Structures are given as structure tokens and as C-alpha cells.
Amino acid sequence: MPQINCRNRDCRGLGSQSGADAPLATMEAKLRVKKPPACDRCKARRVLCHPERPCPRCEQRNEICVTTPTVRGRPRKHPVELPPTFDTRLILAQNSEHCFEGLKFNAQYNHPLVGATTIKADIRTAEYRLELLPPPQKVLALCIVCAISLTSFHPSILGPEYTGVRPLSFDHLPEFLHSTPHEGLLSCGVRRAPIFFALRNEALKAAWEYHVPLQPSPENAVSCYLLDLMEQVDFNGVSRPWATAYMSHLRVLASSINSSIHTPISAGLWSAFFTVDALHSATTRTPMLVTVKDQFLLCGPEPPSLNALLSSVEKPSLSQDFGALGPFVQPILLHVTNLARELLEKMTGDFARLEPISESIVIQFISSLSTMHNIISHIFERAEPMITPSFECPSVTVISENSGLELLVRVSLFSLVHGFTGLVLPFLRELEYRETAVSYIGLVDSGTRARLALLRTQTRRLAWDAASQVVKALKLLPPVHNTPMQFLWIYSWAVFCLEDVEEAVTKEEPISAEMAWILEALSEELKVLGYSVRAVVTTVANSSVTNVIERLDSHVGSLRAKLANNFGIVELPPTEQEAEAWLADIDATILQAAESEIRPIYDIDLSLSPFVQYGFHS
């Protein structure tokens, strides 16, 4: 058969299929690039689409060239389970009025800028239908509903299938938190978690859609503040975009705030909110957002020095009423903010950690903390007659001229303790880090390390004094005030006390009864936090909250057993009055024997009264 010539030089005619190049041709055919799928527009018009993107047809019409992938093949044998979705519109329609009712029961949500908005009147005018509100008010209403969902007990939040006991109203919430078992509170926190995240996503979506971070207004500023607060539930990153937008809006609005709603009470509230933000930055080592100019603009002039405040508060002629003690509250809060800024800039910040820590800075900081501790102790001692044990107030609202005196005293004392104790623990943790960090070992001589170790021991003793004040402050306000703002604060102190107690147990050192009271109070507070925060699944520093609670209860139960074996005591006296009666019932000879005989056997330190700093004593 004659050979047929082909245009391809490599082709050998009809017999080429059986030639030596046949496998190579087959391989080249297999390696051809597959034509990509057509774009959506060309596929709909059933025309040829260009393989490169964008295709000429879409580019000619100035349209976005989009190609939707097509799922091929048989379905999966085990399909991926998607998380449950929630109809947020139905949830908002059902409990908007309920959440706005609960707004006044959460002091940290009653931001001073809320008074500059008309959200409360607007939501009532719209009959609590968020879709009828203008965009800024709608976003703010979404943020408020999301924030209050952390403490709400509405069926749309806890779920209709929840059969447990629920409060009748927000007024009964403190009683419910005290009487409900630990497991019941944790189940409420787990149930509300998916609803909370769905509402938060809805609020975030609306905030970006209506450009809330870019347009300064009182409504947008409060929305940014609440969104930053909601991100603290499960996000501990270095960046705080919503807090940055909030401070940016606040600086734009500062002039109008000073001319319209600036009063001594509003200045005190601004000082308290700035203190909370500064302590959050100091605890998490995130950049400080509150500047000195912000404080001057909204909180007033620079406060007197701590030594001047101590000289004034310790005068015997100072009357024991809040009219004389109240002027000390705001200056101390301003000092807390300044010390938090100093802690970040000179010790814990990234730039400060480039060099070894300065002894003089550490000594000055310890001196400031000690002076502040003495001032707060004097204030507590003078405020004790104004505090009644039977005080009941479920609402911790923004303080005004018409508020009760005792509520004003309790909120002020709580703010002072929160500010002081929020500084002590980050400072101690930084000293511990500087001791163990490898990068500083070769840069610090042995003498400096010994002096820093002595300063660290002094700070640890101050931290235990602060721990007793934390327990004292937690009894001042109803438990409903606990929200994400307090979670990290309480959890950090619980871990600190737990580490010290476990170290003492390992070294077979005696555990004082005061330690047990502190551990028990912190454990109960973490259990209450489980009502609003997902304590079952929340982890901080690779340690679950439930694990910390179990370890705290274990040590408290161990001490109870030792007390029962010696004195027949099963329960720890919960109040100072019962504690004093308990001590009076114990014979002095037994206390003397406890130091010489019982302490070595049962590792209980009863040489000193465990109630010296428990209760309202300084």
C-alpha cells in the first residue's frame, strides 16, 4: 500500500499507529490542558466562552465574570453536618422588648453616650420592630439585643425545649443565680451560646453594611463599644478594630459631650469606663487606646498625687459619710488608668521587653500600688457603717442624683477594688515572666536577679491582699453584674490563688483557712459566670473553666474535711459575724493546741484569724 504523506513531519502515514511514536502521542493527548468551564453568563446564553478570565463578552459589557462551580459525582456517603441555623428575625421579634427591659440591669451596658441617643424612645415608637428604625438606631438596637442575650432567660434564647427553672423577671435573677445548681447554670450558658453568636453575626453584618465604623455619631459610637465588648467573649487577639473605631468616634464627639451632658457624675462614669478599657489592655498586653488627652477632655484635670490623697483620707477629722469619701473615687480611677498605661509602656509592652526591666521602675510601681491599697483600705473602713448586710438591689444601673446612697457606695467601692486588683496581677505576671525568660538571663547579673526576686516576693504578698479584696468586692453587688468584662478578671485571680495553693500542697506547707474562703468565693463566682459565658467549653491558656472550678472545689472540700475532723465543722462561715461567733466558740486552749499539734498533722494554719482581711476590714 502506498505511503500517504502527512503535513506533520513526525507522522509516518497510516502505519504510524503501530510505530514507535504511538505511546508518545497517546501520552501527549492525555496531558492536554482541560478547557475551563464557561462563565455563568456565557453558559446561560449557550455561547462559546474564552478560557481566560475575564472573558471578552463580560469585559465588553462591563460585567463581573463569575463562574459557579458545578458539583459532580455521586453525593458523599457521610455528608458534612452543618451547624444549625437560626431565624434571627424571629428571635428579634420575640425578645426585643425583653432585652431592652434588661438593659438597665447591666451597668456596663449603660454607657454614658446612651443618654445622648434617642434609642429608648425610638424603639418604643417603633413598637420594638427593629426593621422600622433608621440604620444607626437599627444597628444599635441589634447590638443591645445581642449584649443582653448573655443574661436573658427568654425562651427564644434558652430554647423552647428548656424545661429547667427560669427567673420570673430580671428582678428575680440574683435569687435564681444563687439557688440554681451549678449544672443548671452551665446548661443555660451552653444553650444561649449559638443564639448569641447568631445575633452577633447579624449585628456585625448590619454594622458593616451601614458603615458604622466610618460615620461618627453617638449611636455608632455605642454600637462599636458594644461590638468590642461582645468580641471579648471568644476573641483575645491583639487587634481591637471596634474599640479603635469607638475611640475615634468618641474623640470627634467629645466637644459636644462636654457642652451637653458633661456633669460631675458623667465625668466619674467616663473615668470608670476608661479604667475598665485600660485594665483590659494591661491584662491582655494589647495597645492602650485611651490617651492622656482623652482623660483630660472627658474626665477633668489631672488628679492629686496618691500621697496627697492618702494624707487627706487618713485624717481623723474626715467625716464618715459618702459626701466626704466620694471625691476620692474618681482621682483613684484616673490613677489606675495612668498606672495601666505606665505598666504597658515601661514593663509589659513589646518595646519595653526589648531590654531588661528597670529596678527603679519596679520599686516606684510597687510603692504606687501600696499607697493605693492603703487609700482603699481607709475608704472601706470609713464606708463600713454605710453598708448593711441585708441590702438587696437587683438593679445596678447608671448612678444618678436620685440613686440610693448605699448603692452608690457599693458601686464606688467595687470600682476601686476592680481598678487596684486589675493592676496587681498583670504586674506580678510580668515579674515572673522576666525571671524565667531565657532572653534576659544573660543580661542580668546575679545581684540584680536577687533584688528582683525580693521585689517579686513583696508583690506576691500584695497580690494575696488584693485577692481578699476581690472576694470582698464580689459581695458588694448582685451577681447579675457579671458579664464578659469581669470574666477574665475573676478567672485570672482564681488561677493565681489555685496555683499558690497547689504549690503549697506540693511542698506540704500549711493552708490557711483564709485561702479556703477565697477559693470558695471565686469558685462560686465562676459558676455564676457559667450562666452567661460558655464555661463548659471556654478555655483560657489551655485550661478549661470547669477544670479550674473542680480543682478549686477539691481544695475547699479537703479543708472542710480537716476542719470537720478537728472541730466538727462542716460548712465554712460565710459572713464575718458568723465567723466571729465561730471563733468565740472555740476554746483558746484548742487554738493554742492547733498551732503546736493540729497544724503539723493536718496542714492547717490556724495561728492567725482567717478573717482579718475577710469581710469589710481593711
XYZ file of C-alpha atoms in Angstrom:
618
model
C 0.000 0.000 0.000
C 1.473 3.374 -0.965
C 2.573 5.659 1.817
C 0.368 8.680 2.422
C 2.197 11.900 3.097
C 1.012 13.961 6.085
C 1.661 17.633 6.871
C 3.087 16.595 10.220
C 6.755 15.816 9.765
C 6.672 13.274 12.573
C 3.740 11.359 11.054
C 4.638 8.132 9.153
C 1.322 7.692 7.404
C -1.310 5.102 8.159
C 1.179 2.760 9.680
C 2.232 5.254 12.327
C -0.307 3.944 14.837
C 1.747 0.835 15.260
C 5.033 2.685 15.144
C 7.428 3.564 17.965
C 5.912 7.068 18.468
C 2.360 5.832 19.193
C 2.762 5.741 23.041
C 4.265 9.238 22.990
C 1.315 10.629 21.010
C -1.132 8.991 23.397
C 0.681 10.488 26.407
C 0.656 13.948 24.855
C -3.077 13.659 24.268
C -3.596 12.778 27.910
C -1.532 15.742 29.068
C -3.614 18.280 27.168
C -4.873 21.104 29.356
C -8.579 20.720 30.028
C -10.681 23.657 28.951
C -12.049 25.533 31.969
C -15.823 25.733 32.409
C -17.723 28.605 30.882
C -18.723 31.596 32.959
C -22.282 31.907 34.170
C -23.320 34.474 31.547
C -21.924 32.538 28.576
C -23.407 29.316 29.917
C -26.833 30.928 30.183
C -26.618 32.313 26.610
C -25.165 28.984 25.359
C -22.269 30.664 23.568
C -18.562 29.888 23.429
C -16.634 31.272 26.406
C -12.991 32.334 26.347
C -10.732 30.243 28.623
C -9.040 33.268 30.164
C -10.732 35.405 32.772
C -12.415 37.776 32.399
C -13.931 36.588 29.149
C -14.245 39.198 26.343
C -18.070 39.113 26.402
C -18.283 40.064 30.106
C -15.490 42.596 29.724
C -17.234 44.214 26.770
C -20.453 44.564 28.769
C -18.515 45.819 31.838
C -19.849 42.991 33.995
C -18.169 40.804 36.597
C -17.150 37.464 35.110
C -18.274 34.791 37.572
C -18.022 31.030 37.198
C -20.097 28.970 39.610
C -18.543 25.525 40.157
C -20.742 22.549 39.414
C -20.788 19.671 41.864
C -20.231 16.404 40.012
C -20.212 12.778 41.021
C -22.293 10.886 43.497
C -23.106 12.502 46.859
C -20.954 11.825 49.901
C -21.668 8.687 51.848
C -21.242 10.636 55.105
C -22.294 14.233 54.392
C -20.773 17.041 56.428
C -23.147 18.184 59.161
C -23.662 21.931 59.032
C -24.216 23.866 62.259
C -27.849 24.654 62.993
C -29.145 27.913 61.621
C -31.438 30.253 63.498
C -34.052 32.645 62.241
C -32.677 35.790 63.842
C -35.632 37.828 62.570
C -37.999 35.662 64.593
C -35.731 35.877 67.656
C -35.532 39.670 67.397
C -39.289 39.960 67.004
C -39.913 37.825 70.083
C -37.491 39.223 72.649
C -36.572 42.787 71.629
C -38.806 44.294 74.301
C -37.496 41.797 76.850
C -33.855 42.698 76.112
C -34.454 46.443 76.305
C -36.111 45.871 79.669
C -32.965 44.107 80.873
C -30.680 46.915 79.715
C -30.961 48.801 82.996
C -29.833 45.747 84.982
C -26.345 45.754 83.410
C -24.276 48.754 84.429
C -21.535 48.233 81.850
C -24.080 48.362 79.022
C -25.445 51.709 80.242
C -22.753 53.704 78.551
C -22.766 57.493 79.134
C -23.341 58.008 75.403
C -26.617 56.068 75.566
C -28.139 59.138 77.204
C -27.121 61.188 74.160
C -29.101 58.894 71.845
C -32.839 58.505 71.400
C -32.746 54.730 71.068
C -35.061 54.034 74.014
C -37.750 56.389 72.740
C -37.269 55.305 69.124
C -37.652 51.605 69.895
C -40.868 52.257 71.811
C -42.210 54.369 68.951
C -41.445 51.541 66.510
C -43.186 49.090 68.879
C -39.912 47.171 69.217
C -39.830 46.358 65.488
C -36.192 46.847 64.539
C -36.864 46.906 60.789
C -38.742 50.213 61.198
C -35.771 52.028 62.736
C -33.295 54.210 60.797
C -29.964 52.461 60.055
C -27.905 53.846 63.011
C -30.669 53.096 65.515
C -31.259 49.679 63.967
C -27.617 48.657 64.376
C -27.559 49.942 67.954
C -30.748 48.030 68.769
C -29.214 44.854 67.314
C -26.119 45.345 69.474
C -28.216 45.889 72.614
C -30.290 42.761 71.992
C -27.112 40.765 71.373
C -25.481 42.094 74.538
C -28.476 41.412 76.783
C -28.824 37.911 75.328
C -25.892 36.942 77.576
C -28.099 37.380 80.649
C -31.552 36.902 79.121
C -33.765 33.990 80.157
C -36.321 34.382 77.337
C -37.491 31.111 75.694
C -36.161 32.300 72.330
C -32.672 32.489 73.895
C -32.586 29.374 76.075
C -34.742 27.385 73.660
C -38.371 26.256 73.935
C -37.248 22.756 74.912
C -35.546 24.063 78.053
C -37.512 22.581 80.969
C -35.431 23.910 83.849
C -36.364 26.648 86.266
C -36.172 30.153 84.829
C -36.499 33.540 86.616
C -39.832 35.320 86.587
C -38.179 38.651 85.761
C -34.815 40.398 85.866
C -35.604 41.383 89.461
C -35.543 37.699 90.452
C -32.345 36.907 88.529
C -29.935 37.269 91.523
C -32.049 34.875 93.596
C -32.157 32.444 90.665
C -28.362 32.515 90.284
C -27.855 31.792 93.986
C -30.409 28.973 94.221
C -29.821 27.131 90.923
C -27.307 24.244 90.959
C -24.013 24.548 89.145
C -25.046 22.210 86.324
C -28.225 24.181 85.666
C -26.311 27.445 85.269
C -23.785 25.871 82.912
C -26.557 24.396 80.765
C -28.030 27.889 80.375
C -24.663 29.172 79.163
C -24.329 26.358 76.633
C -27.876 26.838 75.348
C -27.555 30.578 74.814
C -24.180 30.346 73.017
C -25.395 29.564 69.442
C -28.165 32.180 69.671
C -25.678 34.766 70.921
C -23.250 34.088 68.064
C -26.069 34.251 65.506
C -27.210 37.610 66.886
C -23.638 38.888 66.970
C -23.108 37.916 63.329
C -26.315 39.755 62.439
C -25.108 42.856 64.294
C -21.672 42.699 62.651
C -23.239 42.309 59.216
C -25.501 45.309 59.764
C -22.633 47.404 61.163
C -20.517 46.855 58.054
C -23.494 47.298 55.733
C -24.358 50.722 57.168
C -20.704 51.855 57.570
C -20.922 52.196 61.344
C -17.104 52.341 61.887
C -16.777 55.187 59.372
C -19.552 57.619 60.354
C -19.190 59.280 63.783
C -22.411 59.598 65.776
C -23.493 58.749 69.327
C -25.418 55.700 68.060
C -22.467 54.398 66.045
C -20.047 55.015 68.924
C -22.172 52.959 71.340
C -22.568 50.238 68.697
C -18.792 49.992 68.270
C -18.353 49.860 72.043
C -20.857 47.010 72.402
C -19.412 45.081 69.459
C -15.960 45.258 71.030
C -17.469 44.033 74.283
C -19.155 41.118 72.515
C -15.912 40.108 70.813
C -14.295 39.668 74.227
C -16.444 36.557 74.748
C -14.318 34.355 72.480
C -11.711 36.594 70.798
C -8.482 37.598 72.535
C -6.458 38.883 69.608
C -4.091 41.826 69.622
C -6.256 43.866 67.260
C -9.413 45.548 68.566
C -10.952 47.165 65.468
C -14.298 48.013 67.073
C -12.656 49.551 70.126
C -10.443 51.630 67.833
C -13.494 52.856 65.908
C -15.275 53.588 69.197
C -12.422 55.774 70.470
C -12.202 57.527 67.098
C -15.919 58.387 67.220
C -15.602 59.445 70.849
C -12.861 61.969 70.084
C -14.997 63.503 67.334
C -17.991 63.753 69.683
C -16.023 64.925 72.737
C -16.723 68.632 72.216
C -20.484 68.110 72.017
C -20.365 65.788 75.038
C -18.655 68.459 77.141
C -21.232 71.080 76.183
C -24.378 68.949 76.577
C -24.171 66.068 79.067
C -20.939 66.753 80.951
C -21.587 66.665 84.717
C -19.519 65.526 87.709
C -21.377 62.211 87.609
C -20.737 61.763 83.884
C -17.047 62.570 84.458
C -16.932 59.826 87.084
C -18.614 57.401 84.695
C -16.137 58.229 81.943
C -13.302 57.608 84.407
C -14.771 54.202 85.271
C -15.212 53.166 81.629
C -11.711 54.362 80.725
C -10.345 52.390 83.681
C -12.023 49.182 82.509
C -10.622 49.614 78.994
C -7.138 50.383 80.328
C -7.180 47.311 82.581
C -8.235 45.133 79.650
C -5.237 46.401 77.672
C -2.910 45.813 80.635
C -4.202 42.278 81.201
C -4.090 41.189 77.553
C -0.970 43.214 76.603
C -2.835 44.977 73.801
C -2.166 48.585 72.745
C -3.569 51.265 75.012
C -6.404 53.125 73.291
C -7.182 55.745 75.952
C -4.758 58.677 75.807
C -3.985 61.313 78.408
C -5.779 63.919 76.271
C -8.910 61.760 76.271
C -8.855 61.721 80.061
C -8.396 65.492 80.309
C -11.186 66.092 77.809
C -13.871 63.896 79.392
C -12.704 63.258 82.972
C -11.310 66.595 84.034
C -7.862 67.807 85.121
C -5.023 65.697 86.428
C -5.788 64.227 89.880
C -3.756 64.911 93.041
C -0.890 62.553 93.761
C -1.513 59.290 95.602
C 0.480 60.517 98.592
C -1.689 63.641 98.803
C -4.837 61.512 98.630
C -3.514 59.248 101.395
C -2.733 62.233 103.613
C -6.274 63.531 103.137
C -8.134 60.269 103.660
C -6.286 59.271 106.828
C -7.131 62.496 108.683
C -9.223 61.739 111.794
C -11.328 64.835 111.156
C -12.675 63.401 107.892
C -16.366 62.647 108.381
C -17.620 59.110 107.812
C -20.147 59.786 105.086
C -20.020 59.418 101.349
C -20.067 63.160 100.851
C -16.540 63.220 102.255
C -15.371 59.934 100.688
C -16.918 60.374 97.235
C -14.344 62.898 95.957
C -11.612 60.262 96.351
C -13.179 57.789 93.905
C -12.601 59.499 90.568
C -8.959 60.541 91.281
C -8.094 56.939 92.189
C -9.690 55.656 88.979
C -7.655 58.172 86.984
C -4.503 56.957 88.739
C -5.423 53.366 87.829
C -5.638 54.337 84.158
C -2.292 56.155 84.338
C -0.612 53.205 86.065
C -2.013 50.796 83.462
C -0.504 52.968 80.741
C 2.817 53.049 82.608
C 2.741 49.266 83.008
C 2.338 48.786 79.254
C 4.847 51.402 78.168
C 7.637 50.623 80.645
C 7.303 46.918 81.500
C 4.871 44.671 79.621
C 4.767 46.241 76.155
C 6.646 44.804 73.188
C 9.078 47.727 73.078
C 9.671 47.624 76.843
C 10.501 43.911 76.644
C 13.444 44.594 74.353
C 15.532 45.458 77.432
C 15.761 44.101 80.994
C 13.307 45.573 83.438
C 14.426 48.568 85.497
C 14.617 48.137 89.264
C 13.688 51.756 89.885
C 10.526 51.423 87.786
C 9.538 48.264 89.684
C 10.115 49.933 93.062
C 8.100 53.005 92.063
C 5.252 50.836 90.793
C 5.159 48.767 93.996
C 5.146 51.985 96.012
C 2.197 53.319 93.992
C 0.266 50.068 94.436
C 0.947 50.001 98.182
C -0.198 53.607 98.570
C -3.349 52.907 96.570
C -4.034 49.822 98.700
C -3.779 51.905 101.871
C -6.162 54.542 100.483
C -8.758 51.921 99.522
C -8.429 50.267 102.939
C -9.132 53.601 104.652
C -12.149 54.186 102.407
C -13.504 50.705 103.139
C -13.089 51.232 106.867
C -14.948 54.549 106.803
C -17.653 53.260 104.431
C -18.427 50.194 106.561
C -21.215 51.922 108.590
C -23.000 52.794 105.327
C -23.181 49.142 104.184
C -25.966 46.940 105.536
C -25.761 43.117 105.244
C -29.459 42.849 104.342
C -29.174 45.207 101.369
C -30.986 43.863 98.293
C -30.890 45.580 94.925
C -31.116 43.558 91.705
C -30.531 46.600 89.502
C -27.047 48.050 89.019
C -27.998 50.965 86.809
C -26.158 54.117 85.898
C -25.842 56.137 89.080
C -27.767 59.426 89.134
C -28.671 62.002 91.748
C -31.789 60.006 92.672
C -29.975 56.725 93.310
C -29.832 55.277 96.758
C -26.823 56.211 98.853
C -25.904 52.638 99.673
C -25.990 51.556 96.029
C -23.725 54.493 95.199
C -21.321 53.442 97.957
C -21.274 49.816 96.833
C -20.684 50.621 93.161
C -17.885 53.054 94.063
C -16.137 50.547 96.326
C -16.429 47.839 93.685
C -14.876 50.147 91.068
C -11.941 50.964 93.360
C -11.207 47.309 94.105
C -11.576 46.320 90.460
C -9.093 49.008 89.454
C -6.486 48.177 92.102
C -6.644 44.389 91.717
C -6.657 44.701 87.936
C -3.162 46.212 88.150
C -1.557 43.911 90.713
C -1.882 40.618 88.866
C -0.534 41.724 85.422
C 2.391 43.358 87.223
C 3.169 40.158 89.150
C 2.891 38.036 85.995
C 5.373 40.313 84.238
C 7.895 39.950 87.072
C 7.507 36.165 86.881
C 7.992 36.255 83.108
C 11.145 38.353 83.414
C 12.556 35.810 85.878
C 12.066 32.769 83.632
C 12.552 34.285 80.153
C 15.718 32.937 78.550
C 16.432 36.181 76.690
C 17.087 38.066 79.964
C 19.159 35.504 81.857
C 22.481 36.543 80.330
C 21.730 40.275 80.528
C 21.041 40.488 84.275
C 23.691 39.827 86.911
C 23.072 37.655 89.954
C 22.755 40.597 92.350
C 20.041 42.230 90.267
C 18.184 38.923 89.971
C 18.270 38.520 93.760
C 16.887 42.025 94.312
C 14.162 41.475 91.708
C 13.267 38.186 93.409
C 12.813 40.079 96.679
C 10.580 42.626 94.951
C 8.609 39.799 93.361
C 8.025 38.211 96.779
C 6.785 41.542 98.090
C 4.423 41.850 95.119
C 3.078 38.335 95.732
C 2.177 39.248 99.316
C 0.417 42.326 97.976
C -1.400 40.100 95.473
C -2.848 37.949 98.266
C -4.114 41.098 99.973
C -5.677 42.030 96.640
C -7.265 38.561 96.331
C -9.068 39.039 99.636
C -10.306 42.414 98.381
C -11.606 40.760 95.201
C -13.751 38.432 97.321
C -14.874 41.387 99.398
C -15.880 43.354 96.289
C -17.813 40.465 94.748
C -20.186 40.545 97.720
C -20.965 44.232 97.213
C -23.016 43.907 94.027
C -25.610 41.385 92.850
C -24.244 38.630 90.608
C -26.109 39.930 87.576
C -23.289 42.434 87.008
C -21.054 39.602 85.813
C -20.509 39.790 82.047
C -17.518 39.240 79.740
C -15.892 42.341 81.224
C -15.485 40.565 84.583
C -14.821 37.048 83.307
C -11.108 37.419 82.564
C -10.589 39.376 85.805
C -12.201 36.742 88.041
C -10.736 33.812 86.129
C -7.197 35.224 86.370
C -7.486 35.624 90.131
C -8.909 32.116 90.509
C -5.952 30.648 88.612
C -3.466 32.684 90.673
C -4.910 31.513 94.007
C -5.160 27.951 92.738
C -1.508 27.897 91.661
C -0.340 29.147 95.053
C -2.457 26.642 96.968
C -1.347 23.706 94.815
C 2.271 24.764 95.222
C 1.780 24.844 98.999
C 0.219 21.369 98.916
C 3.133 20.048 96.862
C 5.622 21.454 99.374
C 3.480 20.124 102.266
C 3.070 23.641 103.618
C 0.029 24.603 105.740
C -3.003 26.082 104.001
C -4.684 28.888 105.907
C -8.437 28.925 106.306
C -8.498 32.344 104.647
C -7.194 30.751 101.452
C -10.099 28.306 101.536
C -12.628 31.125 101.887
C -11.101 32.927 98.930
C -11.062 29.774 96.791
C -14.684 29.008 97.619
C -15.856 32.536 96.765
C -14.005 32.530 93.422
C -15.380 29.085 92.584
C -18.942 30.238 93.231
C -18.374 33.314 91.078
C -17.082 31.223 88.166
C -20.156 29.015 88.444
C -22.391 32.072 88.226
C -20.439 33.228 85.174
C -21.368 29.937 83.536
C -24.911 31.283 83.228
C -23.832 33.859 80.644
C -20.490 32.564 79.339
C -19.803 29.144 77.829
C -17.817 27.938 80.815
C -18.177 24.304 79.753
C -16.230 24.761 76.516
C -14.350 28.002 77.194
C -10.605 27.616 77.613
C -8.109 30.220 78.752
C -4.393 29.422 78.449
C -5.228 25.776 77.567
C -7.122 25.283 80.832
C -10.891 24.812 80.846
C -13.044 26.778 83.245
C -14.790 23.665 84.508
C -11.424 22.111 85.303
C -10.458 25.162 87.365
C -13.793 25.006 89.220
C -13.289 21.324 90.031
C -9.784 21.949 91.364
C -10.990 24.868 93.490
C -13.822 22.789 94.960
C -11.419 19.926 95.621
C -9.150 22.048 97.815
C -12.106 23.636 99.614
C -13.592 20.214 100.292
C -10.258 18.947 101.603
C -10.027 21.798 104.106
C -13.638 21.272 105.154
C -12.876 17.644 105.895
C -9.890 18.614 108.041
C -11.958 21.168 109.965
C -14.686 18.564 110.492
C -12.180 16.071 111.869
C -10.863 18.595 114.395
C -13.794 20.785 115.410
C -16.869 19.082 113.956
C -17.308 21.976 111.488
C -18.709 21.071 108.081
C -19.530 24.447 106.491
C -17.247 27.456 106.292
C -18.828 30.516 107.983
C -19.990 32.678 105.054
C -20.148 36.049 106.858
C -17.902 37.970 109.202
C -20.481 37.922 112.023
C -20.792 34.128 111.875
C -17.023 33.845 111.640
C -16.523 35.904 114.807
C -19.129 33.798 116.615
C -17.354 30.671 115.424
C -14.014 31.904 116.725
C -15.605 32.847 120.063
C -16.969 29.319 120.490
C -13.565 27.725 120.075
C -11.676 27.466 123.333
C -8.391 29.329 123.482
C -6.583 26.188 124.559
C -7.723 24.438 121.388
C -6.359 27.284 119.303
C -3.040 27.024 121.106
C -3.017 23.290 120.543
C -3.868 23.825 116.894
C -0.623 25.664 116.344
C 1.542 23.064 118.077
C -0.255 19.795 117.318
C -3.028 20.066 114.727
C -1.123 22.166 112.221
C 1.721 19.655 111.675
C -0.795 16.814 111.354
C -3.494 18.366 109.173
C -1.513 21.153 107.457
C -3.955 23.855 108.622
C -2.606 27.222 109.664
C -4.867 28.477 112.477
C -2.291 30.643 114.224
C -3.943 33.822 112.925
C -7.581 34.634 112.488
C -8.618 33.852 108.906
C -10.997 36.800 108.931
C -8.594 39.679 109.421
C -8.972 40.677 105.779
C -12.185 38.841 105.020
C -15.344 40.925 105.192
C -15.117 44.702 105.418
C -11.953 45.080 107.476
C -9.027 46.861 105.931
